[in-house]
Amino acid sequence: DQQVKQNSPSLSVQEGRISILNCDYTNSMFDYFLWYKKYPAEGPTFLISISSIKDKNEDGRFTVFLNKSAKHLSLHIVPSQPGDSAVYFCAASANNAGNMLTFGGGTRLMVKP
Amino acid sequence: ETGVTQSPTHLIKTRGQQVTLRCSSQSGHNTVSWYQQALGQGPQFIFQYYREEENGRGNFPPRFSGLQFPNYSSELNVNALELDDSALYLCASSLETGLNNEQFFGPGTRLTVL
């Protein structure tokens, strides 16, 4: 049973436009959520996170929104750049599990020049 | 500051064999986690070691085992390899085990089981 799901395997966006990546979760114990970016032949790198006590967190071009009642989070990238092309993973952790992460299946983002 | 490194980069084994994968944590990090990423899927948590003790385990059979050494480098051992063990194995280190402690991932070891 997948506890973290990313239902869109891929997303294509024009440079300068907004990219919206979505993630759903089922485990009510999750209270910390993260987004990672992965380039080929590299390990995932941390992008942005959000605690369950917040509904929004911004870092430059990246904003994560959390809707706890819907068990849904999204990552917005504005404006999108060709260098943002990568696979994005949503991950979650429960307070009683420290920083052990449950990942979604990933969304491949392609930003076209 | 040296990042997380893993060796080897690639490995080919046959079914039934045993394999050892190695990870060198980022300097000062006492926690290491291992993940398995099958093709087209997200990383799946195998286990975590904190100060040389297993600190948590995912849904993997006992033939997946690990070690963390006093210098905080670590190993992942897999016995009796199966075809489904073919995957990218990622290790990640962090300063501590707490919720907000960022994990830094290595580039992974790609294991192919024939």
Short mmCIF file of C-alpha atoms in Angstrom, two decimals:
data_model
loop_
_atom_site.label_atom_id
_atom_site.label_comp_id
_atom_site.label_asym_id
_atom_site.label_seq_id
_atom_site.Cartn_x
_atom_site.Cartn_y
_atom_site.Cartn_z
CA ASP A 1 0.00 0.00 0.00
CA GLN A 2 1.58 3.26 -1.18
CA GLN A 3 1.37 5.79 1.62
CA VAL A 4 2.71 8.65 -0.53
CA LYS A 5 1.54 8.98 -4.11
CA GLN A 6 2.49 11.19 -6.99
CA ASN A 7 -0.13 10.51 -9.61
CA SER A 8 1.53 12.36 -12.48
CA PRO A 9 4.61 10.49 -13.76
CA SER A 10 5.58 13.43 -15.95
CA LEU A 11 4.89 17.11 -16.51
CA SER A 12 5.96 19.39 -19.35
CA VAL A 13 6.00 23.17 -18.88
CA GLN A 14 7.19 26.14 -20.92
CA GLU A 15 10.09 28.18 -19.54
CA GLY A 16 8.84 31.12 -17.46
CA ARG A 17 5.51 29.48 -16.64
CA ILE A 18 4.44 27.92 -13.36
CA SER A 19 5.11 24.23 -12.63
CA ILE A 20 2.76 22.55 -10.16
CA LEU A 21 3.67 19.13 -8.84
CA ASN A 22 1.17 17.26 -6.68
CA CYS A 23 1.44 14.67 -3.94
CA ASP A 24 -1.15 12.80 -1.86
CA TYR A 25 -0.64 10.80 1.31
CA THR A 26 -2.74 8.42 3.35
CA ASN A 27 -0.94 8.08 6.69
CA SER A 28 -2.36 10.50 9.28
CA MET A 29 0.80 10.12 11.36
CA PHE A 30 2.87 12.01 8.78
CA ASP A 31 3.66 15.48 10.07
CA TYR A 32 6.68 16.60 8.09
CA PHE A 33 6.87 16.75 4.33
CA LEU A 34 9.76 17.30 1.96
CA TRP A 35 10.46 17.69 -1.73
CA TYR A 36 13.62 16.33 -3.29
CA LYS A 37 14.99 16.89 -6.77
CA LYS A 38 17.00 14.22 -8.59
CA TYR A 39 19.19 14.58 -11.66
CA PRO A 40 20.41 11.47 -13.53
CA ALA A 41 23.43 9.77 -11.95
CA GLU A 42 23.10 11.87 -8.80
CA GLY A 43 21.43 11.28 -5.46
CA PRO A 44 18.28 13.20 -4.51
CA THR A 45 18.92 16.69 -3.16
CA PHE A 46 16.70 18.42 -0.65
CA LEU A 47 14.60 21.25 -2.04
CA ILE A 48 12.05 22.47 0.49
CA SER A 49 10.06 21.16 3.43
CA ILE A 50 6.94 21.95 5.42
CA SER A 51 5.77 21.03 8.88
CA SER A 52 2.17 20.00 9.45
CA ILE A 53 1.60 23.08 11.63
CA LYS A 54 1.97 25.27 8.53
CA ASP A 55 0.06 25.41 5.27
CA LYS A 56 2.65 27.18 3.16
CA ASN A 57 6.42 27.53 2.97
CA GLU A 58 8.35 29.62 0.46
CA ASP A 59 11.96 29.58 -0.62
CA GLY A 60 12.74 31.75 -3.59
CA ARG A 61 11.02 30.36 -6.68
CA PHE A 62 9.76 27.32 -4.75
CA THR A 63 6.60 27.21 -2.64
CA VAL A 64 5.09 24.17 -0.97
CA PHE A 65 1.42 24.13 0.03
CA LEU A 66 -0.06 21.65 2.51
CA ASN A 67 -3.75 20.80 2.83
CA LYS A 68 -3.95 18.50 5.84
CA SER A 69 -7.67 17.84 5.62
CA ALA A 70 -7.25 16.64 2.04
CA LYS A 71 -3.91 14.94 2.80
CA HIS A 72 -2.48 16.75 -0.20
CA LEU A 73 0.58 18.84 -0.86
CA SER A 74 1.88 20.61 -3.91
CA LEU A 75 5.12 22.20 -5.05
CA HIS A 76 4.94 25.36 -7.13
CA ILE A 77 7.92 26.55 -9.15
CA VAL A 78 7.65 30.09 -10.50
CA PRO A 79 9.09 30.94 -12.93
CA SER A 80 10.18 27.56 -14.26
CA GLN A 81 13.65 27.34 -15.79
CA PRO A 82 15.20 24.67 -18.06
CA GLY A 83 17.62 23.79 -15.22
CA ASP A 84 14.61 22.72 -13.15
CA SER A 85 14.17 19.72 -15.45
CA ALA A 86 14.61 16.73 -13.15
CA VAL A 87 12.64 14.09 -11.27
CA TYR A 88 10.88 15.48 -8.19
CA PHE A 89 10.07 13.27 -5.22
CA CYS A 90 7.63 14.05 -2.47
CA ALA A 91 8.56 12.48 0.89
CA ALA A 92 6.99 12.32 4.33
CA SER A 93 8.02 11.51 7.86
CA ALA A 94 6.21 10.88 11.13
CA ASN A 95 7.38 12.43 14.38
CA ASN A 96 7.83 9.02 15.97
CA ALA A 97 10.01 7.90 13.05
CA GLY A 98 12.56 10.70 13.15
CA ASN A 99 13.89 11.50 9.71
CA MET A 100 13.12 8.11 8.15
CA LEU A 101 11.36 8.98 4.93
CA THR A 102 8.53 7.51 2.88
CA PHE A 103 8.82 8.62 -0.75
CA GLY A 104 6.34 8.96 -3.57
CA GLY A 105 7.06 7.53 -7.00
CA GLY A 106 8.33 10.79 -8.48
CA THR A 107 7.28 13.20 -11.23
CA ARG A 108 9.57 13.93 -14.15
CA LEU A 109 9.46 17.66 -14.91
CA MET A 110 10.56 18.91 -18.31
CA VAL A 111 10.88 22.66 -18.76
CA LYS A 112 11.07 23.61 -22.42
CA PRO A 113 13.03 26.71 -23.49
CA GLU B 1 33.52 19.36 3.27
CA THR B 2 33.28 15.95 1.58
CA GLY B 3 29.83 14.79 0.58
CA VAL B 4 28.34 11.32 0.82
CA THR B 5 30.17 8.80 -1.32
CA GLN B 6 29.19 5.25 -2.28
CA SER B 7 31.06 2.35 -3.78
CA PRO B 8 30.99 0.65 -6.14
CA THR B 9 29.10 2.68 -8.72
CA HIS B 10 27.80 -0.36 -10.56
CA LEU B 11 27.72 -4.04 -9.71
CA ILE B 12 26.50 -7.18 -11.45
CA LYS B 13 25.74 -10.30 -9.45
CA THR B 14 23.93 -13.57 -10.07
CA ARG B 15 20.93 -14.90 -8.21
CA GLY B 16 21.84 -16.50 -4.87
CA GLN B 17 25.06 -14.56 -4.42
CA GLN B 18 25.83 -12.11 -1.64
CA VAL B 19 26.73 -8.43 -2.05
CA THR B 20 28.21 -5.68 0.14
CA LEU B 21 27.66 -2.02 -0.69
CA ARG B 22 29.59 0.76 1.04
CA CYS B 23 28.79 4.30 2.08
CA SER B 24 30.95 7.05 3.50
CA SER B 25 28.92 9.61 5.41
CA GLN B 26 29.36 13.35 5.29
CA SER B 27 31.84 14.57 7.88
CA GLY B 28 30.32 14.87 11.37
CA HIS B 29 27.16 12.88 10.53
CA ASN B 30 26.33 10.06 12.95
CA THR B 31 23.20 8.77 11.22
CA VAL B 32 22.95 6.83 7.98
CA SER B 33 19.88 5.58 6.16
CA TRP B 34 19.71 3.17 3.25
CA TYR B 35 17.08 3.21 0.53
CA GLN B 36 16.28 0.95 -2.42
CA GLN B 37 15.04 2.62 -5.61
CA ALA B 38 13.63 0.23 -8.19
CA LEU B 39 13.36 1.42 -11.78
CA GLY B 40 10.57 3.98 -12.21
CA GLN B 41 9.79 4.12 -8.51
CA GLY B 42 10.66 6.29 -5.55
CA PRO B 43 13.28 5.34 -2.95
CA GLN B 44 12.04 2.84 -0.36
CA PHE B 45 13.43 2.95 3.18
CA ILE B 46 15.46 -0.14 4.16
CA PHE B 47 16.92 0.78 7.56
CA GLN B 48 18.69 3.46 9.53
CA TYR B 49 21.75 3.30 11.78
CA TYR B 50 22.49 5.78 14.55
CA ARG B 51 25.79 5.63 16.43
CA GLU B 52 26.43 2.05 15.22
CA GLU B 53 23.00 0.71 16.26
CA GLU B 54 20.03 -0.06 14.02
CA ASN B 55 17.51 2.68 14.71
CA GLY B 56 14.62 1.71 12.46
CA ARG B 57 13.76 -0.69 9.69
CA GLY B 58 11.42 -0.71 6.73
CA ASN B 59 9.58 -3.63 5.20
CA PHE B 60 12.62 -5.61 4.04
CA PRO B 61 13.50 -9.25 4.87
CA PRO B 62 16.35 -10.16 7.24
CA ARG B 63 18.65 -11.03 4.33
CA PHE B 64 19.10 -7.25 4.10
CA SER B 65 21.48 -6.32 6.90
CA GLY B 66 23.76 -3.45 7.73
CA LEU B 67 26.66 -2.20 9.75
CA GLN B 68 27.81 1.21 10.86
CA PHE B 69 31.41 1.65 11.92
CA PRO B 70 32.94 3.94 14.58
CA ASN B 71 33.93 6.41 11.86
CA TYR B 72 30.25 6.36 10.79
CA SER B 73 30.89 4.79 7.43
CA SER B 74 28.46 1.96 6.75
CA GLU B 75 27.71 -1.17 4.75
CA LEU B 76 24.59 -2.71 3.32
CA ASN B 77 24.75 -6.49 2.93
CA VAL B 78 22.26 -8.50 0.92
CA ASN B 79 22.33 -12.31 1.05
CA ALA B 80 20.73 -14.80 -1.31
CA LEU B 81 20.21 -12.24 -4.04
CA GLU B 82 16.97 -12.33 -5.99
CA LEU B 83 16.20 -10.84 -9.40
CA ASP B 84 13.92 -8.24 -7.74
CA ASP B 85 16.89 -6.92 -5.77
CA SER B 86 18.06 -5.22 -8.97
CA ALA B 87 17.82 -1.52 -8.11
CA LEU B 88 19.69 1.66 -7.27
CA TYR B 89 20.77 1.60 -3.63
CA LEU B 90 21.07 5.00 -2.00
CA CYS B 91 22.57 5.91 1.32
CA ALA B 92 21.91 9.19 3.08
CA SER B 93 23.62 10.69 6.09
CA SER B 94 22.39 13.26 8.57
CA LEU B 95 23.71 15.01 11.67
CA GLU B 96 21.14 13.38 13.93
CA THR B 97 18.00 11.28 13.65
CA GLY B 98 15.45 13.95 14.50
CA LEU B 99 12.59 14.99 12.26
CA ASN B 100 14.14 18.19 10.93
CA ASN B 101 17.56 16.74 10.22
CA GLU B 102 18.23 17.00 6.51
CA GLN B 103 19.45 13.86 4.80
CA PHE B 104 22.27 14.17 2.29
CA PHE B 105 22.21 11.45 -0.35
CA GLY B 106 25.05 9.77 -2.15
CA PRO B 107 24.92 9.07 -5.89
CA GLY B 108 23.94 5.44 -5.34
CA THR B 109 25.15 1.98 -6.34
CA ARG B 110 23.31 0.35 -9.22
CA LEU B 111 22.98 -3.37 -8.58
CA THR B 112 21.97 -5.74 -11.36
CA VAL B 113 21.07 -9.32 -10.43
CA LEU B 114 21.08 -11.82 -13.32
#
